[in-house]
Amino acid sequence: MLKISMKLGLYIFVSIFLLETVSMLYLHNHVINSRIDQELDSLKSRGNSHRDVLELTYSEATLEHIALMESHTDTDVVITNKAGDIIVSSENVNPGMKKILHKVLPQVPRKGLIVQSSWKDERYIATVTSFTSEHSKEGYVYMFKKTREVELLISQLNKHFLFATVLLLLFMLIIIYFLSKALTRPLIGMKEATTKLSEGNFSVTVPVRSHDELGELAQSIQSLANELNYLKKERNEFLASISHELRTPLTYIKGYADIARRKDLDEFERSSYVAIIHDESQRLNRLLDELFYMAKMDLPTFTVSKETVRLTTLLQSIHEKVLPAFTNKRMQLHLECTEDLLMNLDPARFEQIMLNLLDNALKYSNENTVTTIKANRAPGTISISIIDQGMGIPDEDIPHIFDRLYRVEKSRARDTGGFGLGLSIVKQLVEIQGGTISVTSSLDQGTCFTIIFKGDN
Ligand SMILES: Nc1ncnc2c1ncn2[C@@H]1O[C@H](COP(=O)(O)OP(=O)(O)OP(=O)(O)O)[C@@H](O)[C@H]1O
Ligand SMILES: [Mg+2]
């Protein structure tokens, strides 16, 4: 498998290499062409200056002088008359020169004319200038430069180009190496982290090195790992608590069943033990029901079917249903709902919420106290409160009471028979219908649970 850093490096290398080749070729051509143009210009201007001298003082001596001067340079001169016969030359005229001299010339402008510019195929590049002296002597000054020298110059230039290209490629390779490493390092870190996650090791740390998309991805993986870690811890704690909750009633059942089986018991004792066994199995049944319901709520198939209901009617029927239990405990239950409020909610789930909260009010209040159900409309919202005058909840427990299996005092709850599941179910049921639930409480004075649904509910 090609590593991502290699792939990335390869892509960058190929793109930069292509870009560099094209720009180098362009630059190379441009430099060479301008170099040749420079050479031709300098040939022309040398020819022009010879012409100026000839036009001023045309004589044998001047001609010799020009030829002598050029014989000491890397350029050559051939001076011909109008008919093309050679008058003087700085070097023996060879076939390469002759080929140029035999060319038919067009009108030669004053600033000179290039007669041979192709440096690759010919032995010389050359220019020509025409002159007319005071004594009507007319002719041409041909200037030559050997293409071998130009080639030498260009091969020198090519060497520089090659050196620059190799240096650039090397530099590029080093940069690409570090760049691709730097870019892929966070990815590799994330890959390792997700591999660990898939193996069930959730305590991973993914460093967030940047504030770009890669940084965001690292942050998401870290949040996912934290969440999974939290869920794992919660699940373990939950399982431990559940097994404890299951074991307690089972221990009672087994213990009392053993005693009840004894032959020497009288009927009264036996029936009291059987009653305990019955109570405990009911408690076990209730726990399993709540657990089953909680599991059902976590499934995606768990939905609420909302309908428009008359809140007053719904609350009245709930009030009627639970009133006997309150009266039994010598408690009062009031319902304050004056307005005829219409709401869009799932009546069965709503009843479940209310029954749970009222069950708590009943369980955690003493005799001769009043519990009130209040429904109010505020701008945009409808709130329902259950206010009791019970034992209240300590401040430090309030943030946890909606957690699964959380009970304020384990012993207190054991007497009254709670599991600490009711409020977590209530919270989920409220939120699934788009509402919120909050609580205020003071010890020995009472507790108030408030559910708020948006007005358009
Ligand atoms: N109205 C209340 N007054 C005082 N304490 C309360 C009240 N409602 C809840 N609590 C405290 O919050 C804890 C959690 O309540 P929750 O309804 O979740 O569990 P539970 O009533 O103990 O058991 P379950 O509802 O599962 O039978 C309770 O154990 C109790 O200590
Ligand atoms: Mg409860």
XYZ file of C-alpha atoms and ligand atoms in Angstrom:
489
model
C 0.000 0.000 0.000
C 1.368 3.411 -0.962
C 1.572 5.552 2.167
C -0.347 8.807 2.167
C 2.831 10.836 2.759
C 4.420 9.165 -0.311
C 1.331 9.767 -2.398
C 1.097 13.384 -1.362
C 4.824 13.870 -1.967
C 4.561 12.256 -5.392
C 1.647 14.457 -6.439
C 3.446 17.613 -5.336
C 6.691 16.475 -6.957
C 5.125 15.677 -10.329
C 3.202 18.962 -10.421
C 6.196 21.082 -9.454
C 8.476 19.121 -11.779
C 6.189 19.754 -14.755
C 5.877 23.410 -13.836
C 9.608 23.751 -13.397
C 10.427 21.985 -16.689
C 8.085 24.226 -18.668
C 9.375 27.419 -17.060
C 13.019 26.313 -17.371
C 12.571 25.526 -21.078
C 10.948 28.888 -21.650
C 13.683 30.698 -19.745
C 16.417 28.736 -21.518
C 15.049 29.606 -24.958
C 14.550 33.204 -24.038
C 18.065 33.622 -22.633
C 19.686 31.955 -25.671
C 17.697 33.969 -28.186
C 18.475 37.233 -26.499
C 22.149 36.206 -26.249
C 22.266 35.541 -30.037
C 20.457 38.835 -30.674
C 23.052 40.563 -28.532
C 25.885 38.973 -30.519
C 24.291 39.958 -33.836
C 23.716 43.523 -32.596
C 27.307 43.846 -31.494
C 28.473 42.468 -34.915
C 26.263 44.995 -36.668
C 27.515 47.909 -34.606
C 31.160 46.852 -35.191
C 30.437 46.745 -38.961
C 28.738 50.134 -38.733
C 31.718 51.707 -36.991
C 34.073 50.300 -39.706
C 31.720 51.764 -42.276
C 31.894 55.175 -40.585
C 35.706 55.079 -40.661
C 35.727 54.005 -44.321
C 33.281 56.694 -45.357
C 35.457 59.312 -43.674
C 38.920 58.168 -44.793
C 38.753 55.504 -47.460
C 42.333 54.416 -48.239
C 44.479 51.297 -48.520
C 45.886 52.072 -45.074
C 42.440 52.317 -43.508
C 41.386 49.010 -45.087
C 44.552 47.304 -43.818
C 44.067 48.864 -40.433
C 40.507 47.518 -40.123
C 41.590 44.024 -41.208
C 44.469 44.088 -38.725
C 42.215 45.226 -35.911
C 39.716 42.426 -36.522
C 42.438 39.789 -36.764
C 43.094 40.349 -33.078
C 39.471 39.800 -32.011
C 37.075 36.825 -32.017
C 35.194 38.389 -34.923
C 36.248 38.609 -38.591
C 35.713 41.202 -41.247
C 35.541 40.946 -45.046
C 35.255 44.133 -47.106
C 34.015 43.788 -50.695
C 33.249 46.193 -53.467
C 29.776 46.660 -54.880
C 30.270 43.731 -57.243
C 31.176 41.432 -54.393
C 34.916 41.165 -55.019
C 36.924 40.903 -51.834
C 39.066 43.985 -51.171
C 40.416 42.994 -47.790
C 39.776 40.406 -45.059
C 41.048 39.828 -41.538
C 41.280 36.080 -42.144
C 41.533 33.721 -45.066
C 38.118 33.521 -46.624
C 36.886 29.944 -46.126
C 33.897 28.137 -47.710
C 31.670 29.007 -44.748
C 32.349 32.693 -45.310
C 32.069 32.344 -49.066
C 28.605 30.886 -48.769
C 27.509 34.041 -46.993
C 29.413 36.383 -49.328
C 27.656 34.822 -52.342
C 24.228 35.548 -51.007
C 22.272 38.016 -53.069
C 21.733 41.051 -50.907
C 18.535 43.030 -50.786
C 18.608 46.738 -50.115
C 20.976 47.042 -47.101
C 19.649 49.595 -44.596
C 21.949 52.134 -43.013
C 21.878 50.411 -39.651
C 23.059 47.155 -41.217
C 21.519 43.802 -42.092
C 21.721 40.310 -40.582
C 22.716 37.861 -43.298
C 23.130 34.728 -41.223
C 21.470 34.153 -37.878
C 21.003 30.384 -37.669
C 23.792 29.435 -35.289
C 22.898 25.772 -35.079
C 23.422 24.751 -38.751
C 26.021 27.193 -40.086
C 29.637 27.877 -39.208
C 29.152 31.635 -38.924
C 26.628 34.198 -37.917
C 27.079 37.334 -39.940
C 25.929 40.909 -40.639
C 26.540 43.309 -43.493
C 26.717 47.099 -43.772
C 27.104 49.052 -47.006
C 29.378 52.069 -47.364
C 29.861 54.906 -49.853
C 33.040 56.948 -49.386
C 33.778 60.552 -50.399
C 35.454 59.333 -53.605
C 32.381 57.327 -54.557
C 34.008 54.103 -53.501
C 31.176 51.744 -52.685
C 31.099 48.352 -51.053
C 30.085 46.144 -48.133
C 31.537 45.451 -44.721
C 30.738 41.833 -43.737
C 31.186 40.946 -40.064
C 31.495 37.280 -39.032
C 31.476 35.432 -35.792
C 32.170 31.694 -35.566
C 29.110 29.753 -34.389
C 31.446 27.409 -32.542
C 32.124 30.216 -30.108
C 28.423 30.881 -29.759
C 27.887 27.174 -29.158
C 30.558 27.194 -26.507
C 28.857 30.077 -24.853
C 25.510 28.332 -24.991
C 26.889 25.046 -23.682
C 28.295 27.061 -20.776
C 24.849 28.510 -20.259
C 23.290 25.041 -20.447
C 25.629 23.853 -17.723
C 24.412 26.658 -15.497
C 20.831 25.772 -16.294
C 21.418 22.107 -15.512
C 23.092 22.967 -12.240
C 20.222 25.266 -11.277
C 17.653 22.584 -12.221
C 19.355 19.857 -10.207
C 19.729 22.186 -7.242
C 16.083 23.188 -7.486
C 14.917 19.559 -7.697
C 16.991 18.633 -4.692
C 15.686 21.564 -2.732
C 12.169 20.687 -3.792
C 12.570 17.040 -2.723
C 13.714 18.099 0.728
C 10.836 20.562 1.116
C 8.301 18.010 -0.145
C 9.647 15.401 2.254
C 9.183 17.618 5.287
C 5.931 19.118 4.016
C 4.270 15.753 3.378
C 5.501 14.481 6.737
C 4.116 17.555 8.484
C 0.795 17.267 6.662
C 0.338 13.567 7.220
C 1.615 13.308 10.797
C -1.731 14.400 12.309
C -3.552 12.000 9.975
C -1.351 9.113 11.055
C -1.969 10.063 14.693
C -5.712 10.039 14.056
C -5.526 6.698 12.275
C -3.709 5.171 15.224
C -6.289 6.656 17.586
C -9.238 5.256 15.615
C -7.550 1.846 15.420
C -7.268 1.873 19.213
C -10.912 2.930 19.449
C -11.998 0.073 17.213
C -10.047 -2.302 19.458
C -12.046 -1.061 22.442
C -9.320 1.079 23.972
C -11.159 4.368 24.495
C -8.581 6.195 26.605
C -6.763 7.790 23.668
C -5.495 11.332 23.266
C -5.465 12.933 19.836
C -3.384 16.119 19.897
C -5.020 19.069 18.129
C -2.108 20.726 16.341
C -3.916 23.213 14.119
C -7.126 25.172 13.738
C -7.951 23.914 10.239
C -10.056 20.966 9.018
C -7.459 18.482 10.312
C -7.604 20.131 13.732
C -11.386 19.909 13.711
C -11.208 16.233 12.746
C -8.768 15.536 15.587
C -11.094 17.345 17.966
C -14.088 15.297 16.778
C -12.176 12.035 17.259
C -11.126 13.162 20.728
C -14.735 14.017 21.658
C -15.870 10.658 20.292
C -13.205 8.861 22.350
C -14.191 10.811 25.477
C -17.842 10.044 24.879
C -17.135 6.330 24.354
C -14.967 6.283 27.451
C -17.724 7.931 29.445
C -20.342 5.525 28.077
C -18.142 2.556 28.882
C -17.670 3.776 32.456
C -21.355 4.521 32.787
C -22.328 1.130 31.397
C -20.022 -0.656 33.858
C -21.370 1.346 36.775
C -24.904 0.758 35.556
C -24.377 -2.989 35.278
C -22.804 -3.111 38.732
C -25.745 -1.183 40.237
C -28.296 -3.275 38.374
C -26.783 -6.540 39.519
C -26.818 -5.150 43.038
C -30.453 -4.106 42.680
C -31.366 -7.540 41.376
C -29.405 -9.378 44.014
C -31.019 -7.621 46.997
C -34.629 -8.690 46.403
C -33.446 -12.133 45.292
C -31.555 -12.570 48.565
C -34.713 -11.613 50.468
C -36.853 -13.971 48.404
C -34.455 -16.877 48.810
C -33.958 -16.265 52.550
C -37.660 -15.947 53.336
C -38.524 -18.894 51.064
C -36.057 -21.035 53.017
C -37.657 -20.007 56.302
C -41.198 -20.423 54.969
C -40.377 -24.012 53.996
C -39.679 -24.974 57.596
C -42.226 -27.407 58.998
C -42.339 -25.954 62.521
C -43.848 -22.607 61.416
C -47.390 -21.713 62.249
C -49.734 -20.449 59.575
C -49.493 -16.778 60.625
C -45.686 -16.697 60.465
C -45.669 -18.519 57.181
C -48.171 -16.144 55.561
C -46.169 -13.084 56.746
C -43.026 -14.536 55.131
C -44.925 -15.329 51.943
C -46.204 -11.723 51.971
C -42.590 -10.469 52.098
C -41.679 -12.816 49.240
C -44.647 -11.457 47.301
C -43.626 -7.822 47.947
C -40.041 -8.443 46.930
C -40.994 -10.251 43.728
C -43.300 -7.341 42.927
C -40.404 -4.977 43.497
C -38.256 -7.123 41.216
C -40.993 -7.061 38.635
C -41.196 -3.288 38.816
C -37.431 -2.960 38.388
C -37.473 -5.222 35.334
C -40.407 -3.251 33.889
C -38.540 0.046 34.333
C -35.338 -1.404 32.862
C -37.248 -2.808 29.935
C -38.907 0.554 29.348
C -35.559 2.343 29.501
C -34.043 -0.031 26.979
C -37.059 0.534 24.734
C -36.565 4.305 24.923
C -33.008 3.967 23.623
C -34.188 2.175 20.493
C -34.677 4.215 17.328
C -38.139 2.640 17.002
C -39.269 4.453 20.167
C -41.440 7.302 18.939
C -44.012 9.651 20.383
C -47.334 10.143 18.689
C -48.427 13.664 19.460
C -52.016 14.829 19.296
C -53.877 17.930 20.388
C -55.198 17.371 23.884
C -57.110 19.409 26.433
C -54.574 19.696 29.234
C -57.223 20.344 31.910
C -59.056 17.118 31.078
C -55.850 15.116 30.975
C -54.644 16.460 34.333
C -58.068 15.852 35.881
C -58.035 12.194 34.869
C -54.487 11.780 36.256
C -55.554 13.528 39.461
C -58.491 11.164 39.809
C -56.281 8.166 39.235
C -53.691 8.956 41.932
C -55.905 10.681 44.500
C -56.769 7.416 46.381
C -53.075 6.726 47.009
C -52.618 10.221 48.433
C -55.776 9.986 50.553
C -54.592 6.621 51.801
C -51.437 8.253 53.140
C -53.532 11.075 54.569
C -52.099 13.533 52.062
C -53.869 16.104 49.933
C -53.505 16.481 46.191
C -54.670 19.732 44.588
C -55.035 20.542 40.934
C -54.802 24.176 39.834
C -55.551 24.555 36.174
C -58.010 27.314 35.503
C -57.399 28.015 31.878
C -58.577 25.660 29.192
C -55.135 24.871 27.730
C -54.737 23.022 24.457
C -51.460 21.202 23.907
C -49.884 19.039 21.288
C -48.344 16.022 23.074
C -48.410 12.256 23.457
C -51.039 11.731 26.221
C -49.789 8.256 27.243
C -46.169 9.452 27.669
C -47.368 12.604 29.438
C -49.378 10.515 31.900
C -46.279 8.413 32.551
C -44.264 11.562 33.327
C -46.919 12.836 35.728
C -47.388 9.461 37.453
C -43.646 9.203 38.091
C -43.401 12.709 39.522
C -46.536 12.243 41.639
C -45.222 8.872 42.840
C -42.076 10.663 44.060
C -44.131 13.374 45.757
C -46.124 10.673 47.485
C -43.101 8.587 48.462
C -40.925 11.427 49.713
C -43.588 13.379 51.684
C -45.046 12.796 55.107
C -48.675 12.624 56.174
C -50.797 15.769 56.322
C -48.877 17.540 53.594
C -50.233 19.017 50.398
C -49.061 18.274 46.868
C -50.185 20.656 44.130
C -50.293 20.230 40.371
C -50.221 23.624 38.621
C -50.532 24.357 34.916
C -49.783 27.844 33.600
C -49.483 29.593 30.288
C -46.641 32.093 29.875
C -45.894 33.931 26.613
C -44.835 31.181 24.180
C -44.716 28.390 26.768
C -46.904 26.174 28.906
C -45.526 25.018 32.241
C -46.715 22.247 34.539
C -45.400 22.105 38.117
C -45.687 19.437 40.803
C -45.080 21.031 44.169
C -44.855 18.951 47.332
C -44.187 19.687 51.004
C -41.980 16.660 51.449
C -38.489 16.015 52.717
C -36.742 17.906 49.891
C -33.491 17.093 48.124
C -30.042 18.212 49.397
C -28.365 20.789 47.120
C -25.416 18.524 46.323
C -27.742 15.776 45.033
C -29.837 17.984 42.776
C -27.463 17.821 39.755
C -27.567 14.000 39.845
C -31.175 13.086 40.514
C -31.911 12.688 36.788
C -29.047 10.167 36.438
C -29.926 6.519 36.071
C -30.042 4.617 39.378
C -29.244 7.734 41.402
C -30.950 7.923 44.786
C -30.394 10.561 47.411
C -30.067 8.158 50.272
C -29.855 4.504 49.476
C -31.432 3.498 52.792
C -34.234 6.046 52.502
C -35.048 4.815 49.039
C -34.941 1.192 50.115
C -37.667 1.810 52.718
C -39.838 3.524 50.169
C -38.961 1.107 47.423
C -37.354 3.309 44.737
C -34.673 2.322 42.214
C -33.568 5.744 41.070
C -34.806 5.153 37.529
C -38.046 7.155 37.543
C -36.593 10.632 37.035
C -34.170 9.541 34.288
C -37.144 8.066 32.408
C -39.146 11.257 33.047
C -36.339 13.473 31.714
C -36.007 11.410 28.555
C -39.774 11.397 27.999
C -39.973 15.180 28.458
C -37.059 15.876 26.139
C -38.283 13.490 23.454
C -41.420 15.684 23.276
C -39.376 18.865 22.993
C -39.773 20.005 26.583
C -37.436 20.718 29.514
C -37.624 19.727 33.148
C -36.109 21.529 36.133
C -36.225 21.185 39.886
C -36.007 23.433 42.918
C -36.004 22.029 46.423
C -35.283 22.892 50.042
C -34.702 20.298 52.715
C -37.723 19.504 54.923
C -39.800 22.089 53.084
C -40.559 20.548 49.772
C -39.679 20.082 46.137
C -41.002 21.593 42.920
C -40.540 19.900 39.537
C -41.395 22.127 36.545
C -41.902 20.906 33.016
C -41.916 23.521 30.271
C -43.231 22.903 26.775
C -42.912 25.443 23.991
C -46.139 27.265 23.182
C -46.410 25.829 19.676
C -46.256 22.355 21.238
N -40.338 14.887 45.307
C -39.192 14.473 45.846
N -38.863 14.811 47.120
C -37.711 14.398 47.673
N -36.788 13.639 47.035
C -37.052 13.274 45.762
C -38.257 13.658 45.107
N -38.246 13.158 43.850
C -37.087 12.475 43.741
N -36.374 12.522 44.872
C -35.058 11.918 45.127
O -34.461 11.658 43.865
C -34.124 10.287 43.743
C -34.344 9.834 42.330
O -35.707 9.775 41.995
P -36.249 8.710 41.002
O -37.690 8.929 40.793
O -35.364 8.728 39.827
O -35.971 7.340 41.743
P -36.820 6.588 42.855
O -38.091 7.283 43.074
O -35.915 6.381 44.007
O -37.058 5.180 42.158
P -38.047 4.815 40.980
O -38.707 6.087 40.549
O -37.162 4.249 39.950
O -39.002 3.841 41.548
C -35.001 9.580 44.708
O -34.375 8.416 45.175
C -35.185 10.580 45.817
O -34.173 10.474 46.753
Mg -39.407 7.784 41.472
